[in-house]
Coordinates of C-alpha atoms in Angstrom, one line a residue:
M4 CA -0.1 0.0 0.2
N5 CA 2.8 2.4 1.0
K6 CA 4.5 1.5 -2.6
L7 CA 1.2 2.6 -4.2
L8 CA 0.7 6.0 -2.3
K9 CA 4.0 6.8 -3.2
E10 CA 3.4 6.2 -7.0
L11 CA 0.4 8.4 -6.7
Q12 CA 2.4 11.2 -5.0
E13 CA 4.9 10.9 -7.9
A14 CA 2.6 10.9 -10.3
A15 CA 0.7 14.1 -8.8
L16 CA 4.3 15.7 -8.5
Q17 CA 5.0 15.1 -12.5
R18 CA 1.7 16.4 -13.6
E19 CA 2.4 19.6 -11.5
T20 CA 4.1 21.7 -14.3
R21 CA 5.2 25.5 -14.2
R22 CA 1.8 25.9 -16.1
H23 CA 0.0 24.1 -13.8
F24 CA 1.2 25.6 -10.8
L25 CA 0.5 29.1 -12.3
H26 CA -2.9 27.7 -13.5
T27 CA -3.7 27.2 -9.7
C28 CA -2.4 30.6 -8.5
T29 CA -5.6 32.9 -7.5
T30 CA -3.8 35.9 -7.4
G31 CA -3.4 38.5 -10.3
L32 CA 0.6 37.9 -10.8
G33 CA 0.1 34.3 -11.0
A34 CA -2.1 34.7 -14.5
M35 CA 0.2 37.5 -15.7
A36 CA 3.0 34.4 -15.3
L37 CA 0.6 32.0 -17.0
G38 CA 0.1 34.8 -19.7
S39 CA 3.7 35.3 -20.4
T40 CA 4.9 31.7 -20.2
L41 CA 2.2 30.7 -22.8
T42 CA 3.1 33.3 -25.1
S43 CA 6.5 32.6 -25.1
C44 CA 5.8 28.8 -26.5
G45 CA 3.4 29.8 -29.2
F46 CA 0.0 29.7 -27.4
F47 CA -2.3 32.6 -28.9
G48 CA 0.2 35.2 -28.2
K49 CA 0.1 38.5 -29.7
N50 CA 1.2 38.4 -33.1
D51 CA 0.4 41.4 -35.0
D52 CA 0.8 39.6 -38.7
K53 CA -2.8 38.2 -39.5
T54 CA -1.4 36.6 -42.2
A55 CA 0.6 33.9 -40.3
L56 CA -1.8 33.5 -37.5
N57 CA -3.9 32.3 -40.2
N58 CA -1.7 29.5 -41.3
A59 CA -1.4 28.2 -37.8
P60 CA -2.9 25.2 -37.4
A61 CA -7.1 25.8 -37.3
S62 CA -7.2 23.5 -34.2
P63 CA -5.1 22.4 -31.4
G64 CA -6.4 19.0 -31.0
E65 CA -5.9 18.4 -34.8
P66 CA -2.5 20.1 -36.0
M67 CA -2.2 18.1 -39.3
T68 CA -5.4 19.2 -40.8
P69 CA -5.0 20.9 -43.9
R70 CA -4.7 24.3 -44.6
P71 CA -4.6 26.5 -47.6
S72 CA -1.5 28.4 -48.2
Q73 CA -1.3 32.5 -48.0
F74 CA -1.8 32.8 -51.7
S75 CA -2.3 30.5 -54.4
P76 CA 0.7 28.1 -55.2
K77 CA 2.4 26.5 -58.1
A78 CA 3.6 23.5 -55.8
K79 CA 1.6 21.2 -53.5
R80 CA 4.7 19.0 -52.4
V81 CA 8.4 18.5 -52.2
I82 CA 10.9 15.9 -53.0
Y83 CA 14.3 17.5 -51.3
I84 CA 17.3 15.3 -52.3
H85 CA 20.4 16.4 -49.9
M86 CA 23.7 14.7 -51.1
A87 CA 25.4 14.4 -47.7
G88 CA 29.3 15.7 -48.0
S89 CA 28.4 18.0 -51.0
P90 CA 29.4 16.9 -54.7
S91 CA 31.7 19.0 -56.6
Q92 CA 29.7 21.2 -59.0
L93 CA 33.1 21.6 -61.0
E94 CA 32.7 18.1 -62.0
L95 CA 29.1 17.8 -62.9
F96 CA 27.3 21.5 -63.6
D97 CA 29.8 24.6 -63.4
Y98 CA 31.9 24.0 -66.9
K99 CA 35.3 25.9 -66.3
P100 CA 37.4 25.6 -69.1
E101 CA 39.8 28.3 -67.9
L102 CA 40.8 26.1 -65.0
V103 CA 42.4 23.5 -66.9
K104 CA 45.1 26.0 -68.0
Y105 CA 45.7 26.2 -64.4
N106 CA 45.6 22.6 -63.7
G107 CA 48.8 21.3 -61.5
K108 CA 50.0 24.9 -61.2
D109 CA 50.1 26.6 -57.5
C110 CA 47.1 28.7 -56.4
P111 CA 47.3 32.4 -56.6
Q112 CA 48.2 34.2 -53.7
E113 CA 45.2 36.0 -53.7
L114 CA 42.9 33.4 -53.9
L115 CA 43.8 32.2 -49.9
E116 CA 44.7 35.4 -48.4
G117 CA 42.3 36.0 -45.6
K118 CA 40.4 33.0 -46.6
K119 CA 39.7 30.1 -44.1
F120 CA 39.3 26.3 -45.0
A121 CA 38.8 23.0 -43.4
F122 CA 41.8 21.2 -44.4
I123 CA 43.9 23.4 -47.1
R124 CA 47.3 24.5 -45.9
G125 CA 49.9 26.3 -47.3
V126 CA 50.2 26.9 -51.1
P127 CA 47.7 23.7 -52.6
K128 CA 47.6 23.4 -56.7
M129 CA 45.0 24.1 -58.8
L130 CA 42.4 21.0 -59.9
G131 CA 41.1 21.2 -63.9
P132 CA 37.4 20.1 -64.4
Q133 CA 37.9 16.1 -64.3
G134 CA 34.7 15.2 -66.1
K135 CA 34.0 15.7 -70.0
F136 CA 31.5 18.6 -70.7
A137 CA 28.9 19.2 -73.5
Q138 CA 25.4 21.0 -73.6
Y139 CA 22.5 19.0 -73.4
G140 CA 18.7 19.5 -74.8
Q141 CA 17.1 22.8 -76.6
S142 CA 18.3 25.0 -73.6
G143 CA 22.0 24.0 -73.9
A144 CA 22.8 23.2 -70.1
W145 CA 26.0 22.2 -69.3
L146 CA 26.6 18.9 -68.2
S147 CA 29.5 16.0 -67.4
D148 CA 29.7 12.7 -68.4
Y149 CA 29.4 11.9 -64.9
L150 CA 25.6 12.4 -65.1
P151 CA 24.8 10.6 -68.6
H152 CA 20.9 10.1 -67.5
L153 CA 20.6 13.5 -66.3
Q154 CA 21.6 14.7 -69.4
T155 CA 18.6 13.8 -71.2
V156 CA 16.2 15.7 -68.5
A157 CA 18.5 18.8 -69.0
D158 CA 15.4 20.7 -70.3
E159 CA 13.3 19.9 -67.0
I160 CA 15.8 21.5 -65.0
T161 CA 16.4 25.2 -63.6
F162 CA 20.3 25.1 -62.6
I163 CA 21.3 27.8 -59.7
K164 CA 25.0 28.1 -60.1
S165 CA 25.4 30.9 -58.1
M166 CA 25.0 29.5 -54.1
H167 CA 26.7 30.3 -51.4
T168 CA 26.9 30.0 -47.7
D169 CA 28.3 31.0 -44.7
Q170 CA 29.4 27.6 -42.9
F171 CA 32.2 25.5 -44.1
N172 CA 31.7 22.4 -41.8
H173 CA 29.4 19.8 -42.6
A174 CA 27.1 19.9 -39.8
P175 CA 26.5 23.6 -39.5
A176 CA 26.2 24.1 -43.0
Q177 CA 23.7 21.2 -43.1
L178 CA 22.0 22.9 -40.4
L179 CA 21.9 26.2 -42.2
M180 CA 20.5 24.4 -45.4
H181 CA 17.7 23.0 -43.7
T182 CA 17.0 24.8 -41.0
G183 CA 18.3 28.5 -41.7
A184 CA 20.5 28.7 -38.8
A185 CA 24.0 27.3 -38.3
R186 CA 23.0 26.3 -34.6
L187 CA 20.9 23.1 -33.1
G188 CA 17.3 24.1 -32.4
R189 CA 15.3 25.4 -35.2
P190 CA 12.7 23.6 -37.1
S191 CA 13.6 22.3 -40.4
I192 CA 12.0 23.3 -43.5
G193 CA 9.9 20.2 -44.0
S194 CA 8.5 21.0 -40.4
W195 CA 8.3 24.3 -41.4
V196 CA 6.2 23.1 -44.7
T197 CA 3.9 20.7 -42.6
Y198 CA 3.1 23.3 -39.7
G199 CA 1.9 25.9 -43.0
L200 CA 0.0 23.4 -45.1
G201 CA -0.8 20.3 -42.4
S202 CA -1.1 17.1 -44.3
E203 CA -3.4 15.5 -47.2
N204 CA -3.2 11.9 -45.9
D205 CA -4.7 11.1 -42.0
N206 CA -2.9 7.7 -42.5
L207 CA 0.6 8.7 -43.1
P208 CA 2.9 11.3 -41.9
G209 CA 3.0 14.9 -43.4
F210 CA 6.8 14.7 -43.4
I211 CA 9.2 11.5 -44.1
V212 CA 12.7 11.2 -44.4
L213 CA 14.7 8.6 -46.3
A214 CA 18.4 7.9 -45.5
S215 CA 20.8 6.1 -47.7
G216 CA 24.6 5.7 -48.1
G217 CA 25.6 3.7 -44.7
K218 CA 25.4 6.6 -42.3
Q219 CA 23.2 9.8 -41.2
P220 CA 24.1 13.1 -42.4
D221 CA 26.7 14.8 -39.9
A222 CA 24.1 16.9 -38.3
G223 CA 22.2 14.1 -37.6
K224 CA 18.8 14.0 -36.9
S225 CA 18.4 17.3 -36.3
V226 CA 18.3 18.3 -39.9
W227 CA 14.4 16.7 -40.1
G228 CA 13.6 18.0 -36.4
S229 CA 11.0 20.4 -35.3
G230 CA 13.3 22.6 -33.4
F231 CA 10.6 24.6 -31.3
L232 CA 7.5 23.9 -33.4
P233 CA 5.3 20.9 -31.6
S234 CA 7.2 17.6 -32.1
V235 CA 4.2 16.5 -34.3
Y236 CA 5.6 18.4 -37.5
Q237 CA 9.0 16.7 -37.3
G238 CA 10.2 14.2 -40.0
V239 CA 9.6 10.7 -39.3
Q240 CA 12.1 8.4 -40.7
C241 CA 11.4 5.4 -42.2
R242 CA 13.5 2.6 -42.8
T243 CA 14.6 0.7 -46.2
D244 CA 15.3 -2.7 -45.0
G245 CA 13.4 -4.9 -42.7
D246 CA 9.9 -2.8 -41.1
P247 CA 9.7 0.7 -42.4
V248 CA 8.9 1.8 -39.1
L249 CA 10.3 0.2 -35.9
Y250 CA 7.8 -1.7 -33.7
V251 CA 5.4 -1.0 -36.7
S252 CA 4.1 -4.6 -36.6
N253 CA 1.8 -5.6 -33.5
P254 CA 4.0 -7.6 -30.8
Q255 CA 3.1 -11.3 -30.5
G256 CA -0.1 -12.3 -28.8
M257 CA -1.6 -8.9 -29.5
N258 CA -3.7 -8.3 -32.7
R259 CA -5.0 -5.0 -34.2
D260 CA -8.3 -4.9 -32.2
I261 CA -6.5 -5.1 -28.7
R262 CA -4.1 -2.2 -29.7
K263 CA -6.4 0.0 -30.5
Q264 CA -8.3 -0.2 -27.5
T265 CA -4.7 -0.2 -25.6
I266 CA -4.2 3.2 -27.7
D267 CA -7.7 4.6 -26.8
A268 CA -7.3 4.1 -23.2
I269 CA -3.6 5.9 -23.5
N270 CA -5.4 9.1 -25.1
E271 CA -8.2 9.2 -22.7
V272 CA -5.5 9.5 -20.2
N273 CA -3.7 11.9 -21.9
Q274 CA -7.0 13.7 -23.1
Q275 CA -7.5 14.6 -19.2
Q276 CA -4.3 16.1 -18.8
Y277 CA -4.2 18.2 -21.6
D278 CA -7.5 19.5 -20.3
D279 CA -5.5 20.4 -16.3
V280 CA -2.2 21.6 -17.7
K281 CA -3.1 22.6 -21.8
D282 CA 1.0 21.5 -22.7
P283 CA 0.9 21.3 -26.5
E284 CA 3.0 18.4 -26.5
I285 CA 0.2 15.9 -25.1
L286 CA -1.4 17.1 -28.0
T287 CA 1.4 15.7 -30.1
R288 CA 1.5 12.6 -28.3
I289 CA -2.0 12.2 -29.0
S290 CA -2.0 12.7 -32.7
Q291 CA 1.2 10.1 -32.6
Y292 CA -0.5 7.8 -31.0
E293 CA -3.3 7.4 -33.4
M294 CA -0.8 8.3 -36.4
A295 CA 1.4 5.3 -35.1
F296 CA -1.9 3.1 -35.1
K297 CA -2.8 4.3 -38.7
M298 CA 0.5 3.6 -40.0
Q299 CA 0.8 -0.2 -39.6
M300 CA -1.7 -0.1 -42.2
S301 CA -0.5 2.1 -44.5
V302 CA 3.6 2.5 -44.3
P303 CA 3.6 -1.5 -45.3
D304 CA 1.7 -0.6 -48.5
A305 CA 3.3 2.5 -49.0
M306 CA 6.9 1.2 -48.6
D307 CA 5.9 -2.2 -50.7
I308 CA 7.7 -1.5 -54.2
K309 CA 6.9 -4.9 -55.0
S310 CA 3.9 -4.3 -56.4
E311 CA 5.3 -2.2 -58.8
P312 CA 5.7 -3.5 -62.7
D313 CA 9.0 -4.5 -63.8
Y314 CA 9.5 -1.5 -66.2
I315 CA 9.1 0.8 -63.3
L316 CA 11.6 -0.9 -61.2
N317 CA 14.2 -1.2 -64.5
A318 CA 13.7 2.4 -65.1
Y319 CA 15.2 3.2 -61.4
G320 CA 17.6 0.8 -61.0
V321 CA 15.8 -1.0 -58.4
D322 CA 16.2 -4.1 -56.4
P323 CA 13.4 -4.0 -54.6
N324 CA 15.0 -6.6 -51.9
V325 CA 17.9 -4.4 -51.6
G326 CA 17.8 -1.1 -49.4
S327 CA 19.4 1.7 -51.8
F328 CA 19.2 5.6 -53.1
A329 CA 17.7 4.1 -56.1
R330 CA 14.8 2.3 -53.9
N331 CA 14.4 6.0 -52.0
C332 CA 13.7 7.6 -54.9
L333 CA 11.1 5.1 -56.0
L334 CA 9.4 5.1 -52.4
S335 CA 9.4 9.1 -52.8
R336 CA 7.3 9.1 -55.7
R337 CA 4.9 6.5 -54.1
L338 CA 4.6 9.0 -50.9
I339 CA 3.4 12.2 -53.0
E340 CA 1.3 10.1 -54.6
R341 CA -0.4 9.1 -51.8
G342 CA -0.4 13.1 -50.1
V343 CA 2.4 13.0 -48.2
R344 CA 3.4 16.6 -48.1
F345 CA 7.1 16.4 -47.9
V346 CA 9.6 14.2 -48.4
Q347 CA 13.3 14.4 -47.6
L348 CA 15.9 12.0 -49.2
F349 CA 19.9 11.9 -47.7
D350 CA 22.3 10.1 -49.3
W351 CA 25.7 10.0 -47.6
G352 CA 29.3 9.7 -48.9
W353 CA 29.6 12.6 -51.4
D354 CA 32.7 14.1 -49.6
T355 CA 35.3 13.8 -51.9
H356 CA 38.8 15.2 -50.2
G357 CA 40.8 13.0 -52.0
T358 CA 42.1 11.1 -48.8
S359 CA 41.1 7.7 -50.3
K360 CA 40.0 5.8 -53.2
D361 CA 36.6 6.2 -52.0
G362 CA 36.7 10.0 -51.3
S363 CA 38.1 11.0 -54.5
I364 CA 37.0 13.0 -57.6
E365 CA 38.0 10.6 -59.9
T366 CA 36.4 7.5 -58.4
G367 CA 34.5 7.8 -55.4
L368 CA 32.6 10.8 -57.3
R369 CA 32.0 8.9 -60.3
D370 CA 31.0 6.0 -58.1
K371 CA 28.1 8.1 -56.1
C372 CA 27.0 9.5 -59.3
K373 CA 26.5 6.1 -61.2
Q374 CA 24.8 5.0 -57.8
S375 CA 22.3 7.8 -58.0
D376 CA 21.9 9.7 -61.5
Q377 CA 19.7 6.9 -63.4
A378 CA 17.3 6.9 -60.2
V379 CA 17.1 10.5 -60.0
T380 CA 16.5 11.0 -63.7
A381 CA 14.0 8.2 -63.5
L382 CA 12.0 10.1 -60.7
L383 CA 11.4 12.9 -63.1
N384 CA 10.4 11.0 -65.9
D385 CA 8.1 9.1 -63.8
L386 CA 6.8 12.2 -62.3
K387 CA 6.7 13.8 -65.3
Q388 CA 4.7 10.7 -67.0
R389 CA 1.7 10.6 -63.9
G390 CA 1.2 14.0 -64.3
L391 CA 2.9 15.0 -60.9
L392 CA 5.7 16.9 -61.6
D393 CA 3.9 20.5 -62.4
E394 CA 2.8 20.0 -58.6
T395 CA 5.9 18.4 -57.1
L396 CA 9.0 20.7 -56.3
V397 CA 11.9 18.4 -56.9
V398 CA 15.3 19.9 -55.3
W399 CA 18.6 18.6 -55.7
G400 CA 22.0 19.7 -54.2
G401 CA 24.7 19.5 -51.2
E402 CA 25.5 22.1 -48.5
F403 CA 28.2 23.8 -49.8
G404 CA 30.8 23.4 -52.6
R405 CA 34.0 21.9 -53.5
T406 CA 37.2 24.6 -54.5
P407 CA 38.7 24.7 -57.4
M408 CA 42.4 24.1 -55.9
Q409 CA 43.5 20.2 -54.9
E410 CA 42.9 19.6 -51.4
N411 CA 46.4 19.1 -49.6
R412 CA 45.5 18.5 -46.5
D413 CA 47.9 19.8 -43.5
G414 CA 50.2 20.9 -46.2
Q415 CA 50.9 17.2 -47.7
E416 CA 49.8 16.4 -51.4
M417 CA 46.7 13.9 -51.0
P418 CA 47.2 10.5 -52.5
F419 CA 43.7 10.7 -54.6
M420 CA 42.2 13.8 -56.3
G421 CA 39.9 15.6 -53.8
R422 CA 38.8 19.2 -53.6
D423 CA 38.0 20.9 -49.8
H424 CA 34.9 22.3 -48.4
H425 CA 34.2 25.8 -50.3
L426 CA 31.2 28.3 -49.1
D427 CA 31.5 30.8 -51.8
A428 CA 30.3 29.0 -54.8
F429 CA 28.1 25.7 -55.2
T430 CA 25.3 24.4 -57.8
V431 CA 21.4 23.3 -56.6
W432 CA 19.1 22.5 -59.5
M433 CA 15.3 22.4 -58.9
A434 CA 12.6 20.9 -61.4
G435 CA 8.7 20.8 -61.7
G436 CA 6.3 22.7 -59.1
G437 CA 6.3 26.1 -60.7
V438 CA 9.9 26.7 -61.9
K439 CA 11.5 27.2 -64.9
R440 CA 12.0 24.0 -67.7
G441 CA 16.1 24.4 -69.0
F442 CA 17.1 26.9 -67.6
S443 CA 20.4 28.6 -65.8
Y444 CA 20.6 31.0 -63.2
G445 CA 24.0 32.9 -62.1
E446 CA 27.4 32.6 -62.8
T447 CA 30.8 32.0 -61.3
D448 CA 34.2 33.6 -62.6
P449 CA 36.0 32.0 -65.1
I450 CA 37.7 29.0 -62.6
G451 CA 34.7 28.9 -60.2
Y452 CA 35.6 30.6 -57.1
Y453 CA 33.4 33.4 -56.6
A454 CA 29.5 33.6 -57.5
V455 CA 30.1 36.5 -59.5
K456 CA 26.7 37.1 -60.9
D457 CA 22.9 36.6 -59.7
K458 CA 24.4 35.3 -56.0
V459 CA 21.9 33.1 -54.1
H460 CA 22.1 32.8 -50.6
V461 CA 20.9 29.6 -48.6
H462 CA 18.0 31.8 -47.4
D463 CA 16.8 32.6 -50.8
L464 CA 16.9 29.3 -52.1
Q465 CA 14.4 28.8 -48.6
A466 CA 12.4 31.7 -49.4
T467 CA 12.0 30.9 -52.8
I468 CA 10.7 27.1 -51.9
L469 CA 8.2 28.4 -49.1
H470 CA 7.4 30.8 -52.4
L471 CA 6.7 27.9 -54.7
L472 CA 4.2 26.4 -52.0
G473 CA 2.2 29.8 -51.7
F474 CA 3.7 31.3 -48.5
D475 CA 5.8 34.7 -48.1
H476 CA 9.2 33.6 -46.1
S477 CA 8.5 36.8 -43.7
K478 CA 5.0 35.8 -42.9
L479 CA 5.0 31.8 -42.3
T480 CA 6.0 32.5 -38.3
Y481 CA 6.1 30.7 -35.2
Q482 CA 5.7 32.9 -31.7
F483 CA 8.7 31.5 -29.7
Q484 CA 10.5 33.3 -26.6
G485 CA 8.8 36.2 -27.1
R486 CA 9.0 37.0 -30.9
P487 CA 8.1 35.5 -34.0
F488 CA 10.7 33.0 -35.5
R489 CA 10.7 32.2 -39.4
L490 CA 12.8 29.7 -41.6
T491 CA 14.8 32.3 -43.2
D492 CA 15.5 34.4 -39.8
V493 CA 15.7 38.0 -41.0
A494 CA 17.3 37.5 -44.3
G495 CA 16.2 35.8 -47.7
K496 CA 14.8 37.2 -50.7
V497 CA 12.5 35.0 -53.7
I498 CA 14.6 34.2 -56.7
K499 CA 12.3 35.4 -59.4
P500 CA 14.1 34.8 -62.5
V501 CA 13.8 31.3 -61.9
L502 CA 10.0 31.3 -61.1
A503 CA 7.5 30.0 -64.4

């Protein structure tokens, strides 16, 4: 009996949160403190931006209810393909014949003065492009022989060749690319999108993540986290081997009806607790229990590519029994067909420093392109044939670029050809969903060192993605710690010339 009483006391203390304590205070001071606490956490806080408030969830109990965007969107959903480690734009997209002349020569001192690099020390040698470039399609887009399949769909793509960023290390650069800040704690772009638009499928998460390459991104799962947004908006990672989601199958001895009764009982307790303390994470807990139950039926069906015809599997280059980047590309099409709002693909292994054969420009990068080129091209063709590309924005890129000089880690020449991290110039491309077809935007200097025309910052790319989904990036906000936050922080502008 004493043990039972002790457990009841502990349970009561756990429920006595700061909000609950202030709520039960009878003094005006307690009420004022409660209002301040709720405002800082995003509850019915004062916000002069009525547009932003109109895009908050319509009902606290239904956070994923579909909602209209602020204005008519060009895209309804996004497939974001991130090549973790960052592919070399100089081998793939940004043709620099002038760089060939400098191959093997000492890097000019003016390119080194005042610059910080991740690994380059002393005076490195310049490195000419290793790919054979030619122009493709009616647009005349420059592509190398590293990407023979993508060459065939060049007229579907907008290339942004003047990207630049603030970070030259992987983790902070990935965070900046996906959350708008180089530090932990901000919501990812997929979370912002599902917060603004909700989900079109009651049985699947609105934001799903698929990873390949054998490792997670350097920034970890924070690149698809919800930050200070309610955690219902965070990305749900699905596995490509075994059960798509851990514990999606019923435990031995428990059938679906018993599991439903269990969830109903748990959620009844959670609802009682929410009525007392009004903690938004309790609503997330209720929503996620319900979603987990629905996912038992919907996820296995969505992830079962064996039902796809052979010609589709062959087009993507997929072995249905093996997890791979190509399999994830096919899964992304299946998921957006079922109403998933934001699908994030991460593929690890694109960091080509030249320290090993697998991490080299001449071998490692070619191998990664062979693993991905056919599948990405098949995805674009597949979406187009199904009438999905016009309303699906596909984004492809890394977190930064690569240097036009060869890496000499700690002043020592590498055993293979490689390039160091570079923040002043790189390429990202987009297709479908309201962007121009067969278009190149921005330019770098003759050796690909600086973006010199129509420079595009990471925040500009984020603002453009949100614009295509029907949002003014400056007005999609969330009240936190006394002020409205947004994905693009206090910067960013829409890249209007790339809009169709």
